[in-house]
PDB file of C-alpha atoms and ligand atoms in Angstrom:
ATOM      1  CA  UNK A 232      97.277 -59.844 -17.327  1.00 76.00           C
ATOM      2  CA  UNK A 233      99.241 -63.219 -17.901  1.00 90.00           C
ATOM      3  CA  UNK A 234     101.797 -62.909 -20.386  1.00 92.00           C
ATOM      4  CA  UNK A 235     103.260 -66.420 -20.755  1.00 97.00           C
ATOM      5  CA  UNK A 236     100.365 -69.227 -21.852  1.00 96.00           C
ATOM      6  CA  UNK A 237     100.906 -72.867 -22.937  1.00 95.00           C
ATOM      7  CA  UNK A 238     101.152 -73.598 -26.676  1.00 95.00           C
ATOM      8  CA  UNK A 239      98.253 -74.585 -28.753  1.00 94.00           C
ATOM      9  CA  UNK A 240      99.154 -78.214 -28.887  1.00 94.00           C
ATOM     10  CA  UNK A 241      99.288 -78.547 -25.336  1.00 96.00           C
ATOM     11  CA  UNK A 242      95.577 -76.896 -24.809  1.00 96.00           C
ATOM     12  CA  UNK A 243      94.430 -79.313 -27.661  1.00 94.00           C
ATOM     13  CA  UNK A 244      95.925 -82.273 -25.901  1.00 95.00           C
ATOM     14  CA  UNK A 245      94.149 -81.215 -22.570  1.00 96.00           C
ATOM     15  CA  UNK A 246      90.922 -80.335 -24.492  1.00 95.00           C
ATOM     16  CA  UNK A 247      90.604 -83.893 -26.011  1.00 92.00           C
ATOM     17  CA  UNK A 248      91.342 -85.485 -22.665  1.00 93.00           C
ATOM     18  CA  UNK A 249      94.589 -87.091 -23.808  1.00 93.00           C
ATOM     19  CA  UNK A 250      97.087 -85.382 -21.381  1.00 95.00           C
ATOM     20  CA  UNK A 251      98.359 -87.479 -18.499  1.00 95.00           C
ATOM     21  CA  UNK A 252      97.018 -86.353 -15.004  1.00 96.00           C
ATOM     22  CA  UNK A 253     100.401 -84.308 -13.856  1.00 97.00           C
ATOM     23  CA  UNK A 254     100.459 -82.410 -16.972  1.00 97.00           C
ATOM     24  CA  UNK A 255      96.693 -81.946 -17.098  1.00 97.00           C
ATOM     25  CA  UNK A 256      96.803 -80.708 -13.522  1.00 97.00           C
ATOM     26  CA  UNK A 257      99.011 -77.942 -14.675  1.00 98.00           C
ATOM     27  CA  UNK A 258      97.178 -76.726 -17.572  1.00 98.00           C
ATOM     28  CA  UNK A 259      93.970 -76.848 -15.623  1.00 97.00           C
ATOM     29  CA  UNK A 260      95.295 -74.738 -12.855  1.00 98.00           C
ATOM     30  CA  UNK A 261      96.634 -72.352 -15.101  1.00 98.00           C
ATOM     31  CA  UNK A 262      93.410 -72.047 -17.119  1.00 97.00           C
ATOM     32  CA  UNK A 263      91.474 -71.361 -13.353  1.00 97.00           C
ATOM     33  CA  UNK A 264      93.713 -68.354 -13.406  1.00 97.00           C
ATOM     34  CA  UNK A 265      93.799 -67.226 -17.237  1.00 97.00           C
ATOM     35  CA  UNK A 266      90.492 -66.483 -18.652  1.00 97.00           C
ATOM     36  CA  UNK A 267      92.071 -66.215 -22.100  1.00 97.00           C
ATOM     37  CA  UNK A 268      93.309 -69.976 -21.868  1.00 97.00           C
ATOM     38  CA  UNK A 269      90.007 -70.968 -20.338  1.00 97.00           C
ATOM     39  CA  UNK A 270      88.090 -69.544 -23.371  1.00 97.00           C
ATOM     40  CA  UNK A 271      90.800 -71.266 -25.549  1.00 96.00           C
ATOM     41  CA  UNK A 272      90.233 -74.587 -24.262  1.00 96.00           C
ATOM     42  CA  UNK A 273      86.166 -73.945 -24.445  1.00 95.00           C
ATOM     43  CA  UNK A 274      86.700 -73.360 -28.020  1.00 95.00           C
ATOM     44  CA  UNK A 275      88.590 -76.466 -28.691  1.00 94.00           C
ATOM     45  CA  UNK A 276      86.359 -78.713 -26.869  1.00 93.00           C
ATOM     46  CA  UNK A 277      83.426 -77.466 -28.803  1.00 92.00           C
ATOM     47  CA  UNK A 278      85.451 -78.102 -31.934  1.00 89.00           C
ATOM     48  CA  UNK A 279      86.086 -81.617 -30.701  1.00 83.00           C
ATOM     49  CA  UNK A 280      82.455 -82.082 -30.166  1.00 80.00           C
ATOM     50  CA  UNK A 281      81.361 -80.802 -33.676  1.00 81.00           C
ATOM     51  CA  UNK A 282      83.810 -83.076 -35.202  1.00 80.00           C
ATOM     52  CA  UNK A 283      82.309 -86.086 -32.947  1.00 77.00           C
ATOM     53  CA  UNK A 284      78.786 -84.958 -34.315  1.00 80.00           C
ATOM     54  CA  UNK A 285      80.105 -85.342 -37.803  1.00 81.00           C
ATOM     55  CA  UNK A 286      81.261 -89.076 -37.734  1.00 79.00           C
ATOM     56  CA  UNK A 287      78.775 -91.730 -38.636  1.00 79.00           C
ATOM     57  CA  UNK A 288      77.417 -93.708 -35.886  1.00 77.00           C
ATOM     58  CA  UNK A 289      78.974 -97.108 -35.164  1.00 77.00           C
ATOM     59  CA  UNK A 290      76.943-100.207 -34.358  1.00 78.00           C
ATOM     60  CA  UNK A 291      77.356-101.240 -30.846  1.00 73.00           C
ATOM     61  CA  UNK A 292      78.130-104.867 -29.789  1.00 78.00           C
ATOM     62  CA  UNK A 293      75.449-106.744 -28.155  1.00 78.00           C
ATOM     63  CA  UNK A 294      75.383-106.226 -24.448  1.00 81.00           C
ATOM     64  CA  UNK A 295      77.731-103.118 -24.603  1.00 78.00           C
ATOM     65  CA  UNK A 296      74.959-101.021 -22.671  1.00 75.00           C
ATOM     66  CA  UNK A 297      74.705-103.729 -20.054  1.00 81.00           C
ATOM     67  CA  UNK A 298      78.576-104.002 -19.609  1.00 79.00           C
ATOM     68  CA  UNK A 299      78.900 -99.991 -19.525  1.00 74.00           C
ATOM     69  CA  UNK A 300      76.406-100.128 -16.763  1.00 73.00           C
ATOM     70  CA  UNK A 301      77.980-103.034 -14.852  1.00 77.00           C
ATOM     71  CA  UNK A 302      81.259-101.212 -14.987  1.00 71.00           C
ATOM     72  CA  UNK A 303      79.704 -97.787 -13.589  1.00 69.00           C
ATOM     73  CA  UNK A 304      78.347-100.111 -10.512  1.00 69.00           C
ATOM     74  CA  UNK A 305      81.764-101.389  -9.594  1.00 67.00           C
ATOM     75  CA  UNK A 306      83.369 -98.023 -10.122  1.00 63.00           C
ATOM     76  CA  UNK A 307      85.381 -97.119  -6.666  1.00 59.00           C
ATOM     77  CA  UNK A 308      83.475 -94.168  -4.925  1.00 63.00           C
ATOM     78  CA  UNK A 309      84.917 -90.853  -5.430  1.00 67.00           C
ATOM     79  CA  UNK A 310      87.098 -89.766  -2.690  1.00 64.00           C
ATOM     80  CA  UNK A 311      85.450 -87.194  -0.082  1.00 72.00           C
ATOM     81  CA  UNK A 312      85.718 -83.657  -1.487  1.00 81.00           C
ATOM     82  CA  UNK A 313      87.931 -82.001   0.955  1.00 85.00           C
ATOM     83  CA  UNK A 314      87.125 -78.786   3.153  1.00 93.00           C
ATOM     84  CA  UNK A 315      88.866 -75.899   1.509  1.00 95.00           C
ATOM     85  CA  UNK A 316      89.916 -73.342   3.670  1.00 96.00           C
ATOM     86  CA  UNK A 317      89.402 -69.710   2.825  1.00 96.00           C
ATOM     87  CA  UNK A 318      93.198 -69.038   2.596  1.00 95.00           C
ATOM     88  CA  UNK A 319      93.426 -71.975  -0.031  1.00 96.00           C
ATOM     89  CA  UNK A 320      90.268 -70.605  -2.021  1.00 96.00           C
ATOM     90  CA  UNK A 321      92.178 -67.153  -2.474  1.00 96.00           C
ATOM     91  CA  UNK A 322      95.553 -68.640  -3.337  1.00 96.00           C
ATOM     92  CA  UNK A 323      95.001 -71.824  -5.069  1.00 97.00           C
ATOM     93  CA  UNK A 324      93.225 -72.631  -8.291  1.00 97.00           C
ATOM     94  CA  UNK A 325      90.239 -74.869  -7.748  1.00 96.00           C
ATOM     95  CA  UNK A 326      91.846 -77.866  -9.659  1.00 96.00           C
ATOM     96  CA  UNK A 327      94.502 -77.920  -6.882  1.00 97.00           C
ATOM     97  CA  UNK A 328      91.975 -77.971  -3.997  1.00 96.00           C
ATOM     98  CA  UNK A 329      91.704 -81.670  -3.728  1.00 95.00           C
ATOM     99  CA  UNK A 330      95.422 -82.424  -4.213  1.00 96.00           C
ATOM    100  CA  UNK A 331      96.699 -80.120  -1.227  1.00 96.00           C
ATOM    101  CA  UNK A 332      93.349 -81.859   0.792  1.00 95.00           C
ATOM    102  CA  UNK A 333      92.213 -78.502   0.948  1.00 95.00           C
ATOM    103  CA  UNK A 334      94.881 -76.300   2.217  1.00 96.00           C
ATOM    104  CA  UNK A 335      98.404 -76.023   1.832  1.00 95.00           C
ATOM    105  CA  UNK A 336      99.251 -76.542   5.409  1.00 94.00           C
ATOM    106  CA  UNK A 337      98.271 -80.170   4.558  1.00 95.00           C
ATOM    107  CA  UNK A 338     101.146 -80.867   2.037  1.00 95.00           C
ATOM    108  CA  UNK A 339     104.190 -82.561   3.087  1.00 95.00           C
ATOM    109  CA  UNK A 340     107.354 -80.434   2.170  1.00 96.00           C
ATOM    110  CA  UNK A 341     110.562 -81.850   1.591  1.00 95.00           C
ATOM    111  CA  UNK A 342     113.670 -80.027   2.001  1.00 94.00           C
ATOM    112  CA  UNK A 343     116.104 -80.077  -0.990  1.00 91.00           C
ATOM    113  CA  UNK A 344     118.209 -77.056   0.144  1.00 89.00           C
ATOM    114  CA  UNK A 345     118.278 -74.226   2.301  1.00 91.00           C
ATOM    115  CA  UNK A 346     116.288 -72.351  -0.101  1.00 94.00           C
ATOM    116  CA  UNK A 347     114.073 -74.902  -2.160  1.00 94.00           C
ATOM    117  CA  UNK A 348     111.257 -77.247  -0.962  1.00 96.00           C
ATOM    118  CA  UNK A 349     109.216 -79.440  -2.935  1.00 96.00           C
ATOM    119  CA  UNK A 350     105.930 -81.368  -2.138  1.00 97.00           C
ATOM    120  CA  UNK A 351     104.895 -84.196  -4.222  1.00 96.00           C
ATOM    121  CA  UNK A 352     101.111 -84.358  -5.500  1.00 97.00           C
ATOM    122  CA  UNK A 353     100.486 -86.797  -8.231  1.00 96.00           C
ATOM    123  CA  UNK A 354     102.556 -89.203 -10.581  1.00 94.00           C
ATOM    124  CA  UNK A 355     101.050 -90.998 -13.571  1.00 91.00           C
ATOM    125  CA  UNK A 356     102.739 -94.159 -12.179  1.00 89.00           C
ATOM    126  CA  UNK A 357     105.804 -93.559 -14.234  1.00 90.00           C
ATOM    127  CA  UNK A 358     108.170 -90.740 -14.382  1.00 91.00           C
ATOM    128  CA  UNK A 359     105.879 -87.988 -14.888  1.00 95.00           C
ATOM    129  CA  UNK A 360     104.859 -86.150 -11.795  1.00 96.00           C
ATOM    130  CA  UNK A 361     103.303 -82.882 -10.290  1.00 97.00           C
ATOM    131  CA  UNK A 362     104.551 -81.181  -7.298  1.00 97.00           C
ATOM    132  CA  UNK A 363     104.698 -77.974  -5.438  1.00 98.00           C
ATOM    133  CA  UNK A 364     108.194 -75.994  -5.488  1.00 98.00           C
ATOM    134  CA  UNK A 365     108.724 -73.286  -2.981  1.00 97.00           C
ATOM    135  CA  UNK A 366     111.748 -70.999  -3.317  1.00 97.00           C
ATOM    136  CA  UNK A 367     112.890 -68.518  -0.767  1.00 97.00           C
ATOM    137  CA  UNK A 368     112.401 -64.769  -2.087  1.00 98.00           C
ATOM    138  CA  UNK A 369     115.531 -63.765  -3.910  1.00 97.00           C
ATOM    139  CA  UNK A 370     117.323 -67.244  -4.337  1.00 96.00           C
ATOM    140  CA  UNK A 371     117.993 -69.268  -7.163  1.00 95.00           C
ATOM    141  CA  UNK A 372     117.134 -72.874  -8.196  1.00 93.00           C
ATOM    142  CA  UNK A 373     120.332 -74.967  -9.500  1.00 91.00           C
ATOM    143  CA  UNK A 374     120.979 -74.407 -13.078  1.00 93.00           C
ATOM    144  CA  UNK A 375     119.531 -77.167 -15.025  1.00 95.00           C
ATOM    145  CA  UNK A 376     118.379 -78.468 -18.273  1.00 96.00           C
ATOM    146  CA  UNK A 377     115.236 -81.047 -18.853  1.00 96.00           C
ATOM    147  CA  UNK A 378     114.801 -84.650 -20.124  1.00 95.00           C
ATOM    148  CA  UNK A 379     111.251 -83.921 -21.474  1.00 96.00           C
ATOM    149  CA  UNK A 380     108.602 -81.057 -20.806  1.00 96.00           C
ATOM    150  CA  UNK A 381     108.726 -78.899 -17.750  1.00 97.00           C
ATOM    151  CA  UNK A 382     105.607 -77.036 -16.872  1.00 98.00           C
ATOM    152  CA  UNK A 383     105.933 -74.258 -14.436  1.00 98.00           C
ATOM    153  CA  UNK A 384     103.014 -72.223 -13.203  1.00 98.00           C
ATOM    154  CA  UNK A 385     103.449 -69.527 -10.579  1.00 98.00           C
ATOM    155  CA  UNK A 386     101.178 -69.334  -7.515  1.00 98.00           C
ATOM    156  CA  UNK A 387     102.808 -66.917  -5.267  1.00 98.00           C
ATOM    157  CA  UNK A 388     105.932 -64.385  -5.854  1.00 98.00           C
ATOM    158  CA  UNK A 389     107.515 -64.369  -9.279  1.00 98.00           C
ATOM    159  CA  UNK A 390     110.852 -65.560 -10.772  1.00 98.00           C
ATOM    160  CA  UNK A 391     113.058 -64.730 -13.855  1.00 98.00           C
ATOM    161  CA  UNK A 392     115.496 -66.816 -15.851  1.00 96.00           C
ATOM    162  CA  UNK A 393     117.683 -65.055 -18.357  1.00 94.00           C
ATOM    163  CA  UNK A 394     114.969 -64.822 -21.130  1.00 93.00           C
ATOM    164  CA  UNK A 395     111.782 -63.997 -19.246  1.00 96.00           C
ATOM    165  CA  UNK A 396     110.188 -63.063 -15.859  1.00 98.00           C
ATOM    166  CA  UNK A 397     106.934 -65.062 -14.800  1.00 98.00           C
ATOM    167  CA  UNK A 398     104.274 -63.765 -12.340  1.00 98.00           C
ATOM    168  CA  UNK A 399     101.248 -65.513 -10.501  1.00 98.00           C
ATOM    169  CA  UNK A 400      99.271 -67.202 -13.192  1.00 98.00           C
ATOM    170  CA  UNK A 401     102.307 -67.375 -15.761  1.00 98.00           C
ATOM    171  CA  UNK A 402     103.044 -70.639 -17.195  1.00 98.00           C
ATOM    172  CA  UNK A 403     106.466 -71.314 -18.479  1.00 98.00           C
ATOM    173  CA  UNK A 404     107.108 -74.296 -20.725  1.00 97.00           C
ATOM    174  CA  UNK A 405     110.599 -75.496 -20.743  1.00 97.00           C
ATOM    175  CA  UNK A 406     112.016 -78.496 -22.789  1.00 96.00           C
ATOM    176  CA  UNK A 407     115.454 -80.537 -23.244  1.00 96.00           C
ATOM    177  CA  UNK A 408     116.685 -77.671 -25.583  1.00 97.00           C
ATOM    178  CA  UNK A 409     116.614 -75.256 -22.901  1.00 96.00           C
ATOM    179  CA  UNK A 410     119.056 -74.862 -19.924  1.00 96.00           C
ATOM    180  CA  UNK A 411     118.300 -72.165 -17.271  1.00 96.00           C
ATOM    181  CA  UNK A 412     118.684 -71.083 -14.016  1.00 95.00           C
ATOM    182  CA  UNK A 413     115.305 -69.498 -12.323  1.00 97.00           C
ATOM    183  CA  UNK A 414     115.839 -66.960  -9.641  1.00 97.00           C
ATOM    184  CA  UNK A 415     112.775 -66.210  -7.193  1.00 98.00           C
ATOM    185  CA  UNK A 416     112.434 -62.408  -7.168  1.00 98.00           C
ATOM    186  CA  UNK A 417     112.445 -60.384  -3.942  1.00 97.00           C
ATOM    187  CA  UNK A 418     109.296 -60.327  -1.931  1.00 96.00           C
ATOM    188  CA  UNK A 419     106.881 -63.451  -1.277  1.00 97.00           C
ATOM    189  CA  UNK A 420     108.379 -66.741  -1.408  1.00 98.00           C
ATOM    190  CA  UNK A 421     107.863 -68.212  -4.934  1.00 98.00           C
ATOM    191  CA  UNK A 422     105.511 -71.099  -4.805  1.00 98.00           C
ATOM    192  CA  UNK A 423     105.007 -72.845  -8.093  1.00 98.00           C
ATOM    193  CA  UNK A 424     103.087 -75.852  -9.442  1.00 98.00           C
ATOM    194  CA  UNK A 425     105.620 -78.011 -11.658  1.00 98.00           C
ATOM    195  CA  UNK A 426     104.917 -81.052 -13.691  1.00 98.00           C
ATOM    196  CA  UNK A 427     107.787 -82.870 -15.035  1.00 97.00           C
ATOM    197  CA  UNK A 428     107.970 -85.811 -17.630  1.00 96.00           C
ATOM    198  CA  UNK A 429     111.378 -86.847 -16.321  1.00 94.00           C
ATOM    199  CA  UNK A 430     113.837 -85.640 -13.518  1.00 92.00           C
ATOM    200  CA  UNK A 431     115.704 -82.591 -14.740  1.00 93.00           C
ATOM    201  CA  UNK A 432     119.522 -82.560 -15.164  1.00 93.00           C
ATOM    202  CA  UNK A 433     121.931 -80.198 -13.037  1.00 92.00           C
ATOM    203  CA  UNK A 434     124.268 -78.132 -15.206  1.00 92.00           C
ATOM    204  CA  UNK A 435     125.901 -75.858 -12.850  1.00 86.00           C
ATOM    205  CA  UNK A 436     129.431 -76.648 -11.461  1.00 81.00           C
ATOM    206  CA  UNK A 437     128.054 -77.810  -8.191  1.00 71.00           C
ATOM    207  CA  UNK A 438     124.428 -79.159  -9.224  1.00 70.00           C
ATOM    208  CA  UNK A 439     126.346 -81.559 -11.725  1.00 69.00           C
ATOM    209  CA  UNK A 440     127.716 -83.311  -8.473  1.00 69.00           C
ATOM    210  CA  UNK A 441     124.413 -83.536  -7.373  1.00 69.00           C
ATOM    211  CA  UNK A 442     122.946 -85.302 -10.256  1.00 67.00           C
ATOM    212  CA  UNK A 443     123.257 -88.897  -8.749  1.00 63.00           C
ATOM    213  CA  UNK A 444     121.674 -87.969  -5.497  1.00 60.00           C
ATOM    214  CA  UNK A 445     118.965 -85.507  -5.996  1.00 62.00           C
ATOM    215  CA  UNK A 446     115.946 -86.354  -8.162  1.00 62.00           C
ATOM    216  CA  UNK A 447     114.140 -83.191  -8.762  1.00 69.00           C
TER     217      UNK A 447
HETATM  218 ZN1  LIG B 529     113.843 -75.911 -15.851  1.00 92.89          ZN
END
């Protein structure tokens, strides 16, 4: 049973295809683990289709079809689908498979501290990015606040902040009004898929000193 699901406006953004890729990746990955969210996205997509059906048809400019077909011809070929290992199939939601080239062993982990590693997956060309975060079991990440939305989907282990605990499939949405210190729970290392609209800002006594140097 998944306790923490995204707010309706995020699902609406996803269903209408208007979310940037890093944010959409986290919503899609959560939906792959949460039947309730998947059903809700399906409902919103059908609703969008019904609204489109109700619009009066507009006249196309001359040659529009030819131009659309020509654009299809020059579209870059889709990248080859990676071979997905059984371990990745068991652990990772399907939308993540191409981003990790078929297995977690293929991602490039960067050490952020003794307890925290990250692996970049995708950016939107600006400040928005999605990455994997791995926190050692029982250890905290530095206390921080946010400069935009932060979406965190738990894949393994669990973490708690002062307000809530999050387990596999749960999605936490944090924003600039929230200051928190997530702590990975005992047991498995906590691996999360995270999307940020902008770098977080450390607010703890030691983390503050790191702000100019560590972009997380
Ligand atoms: Zn946060």
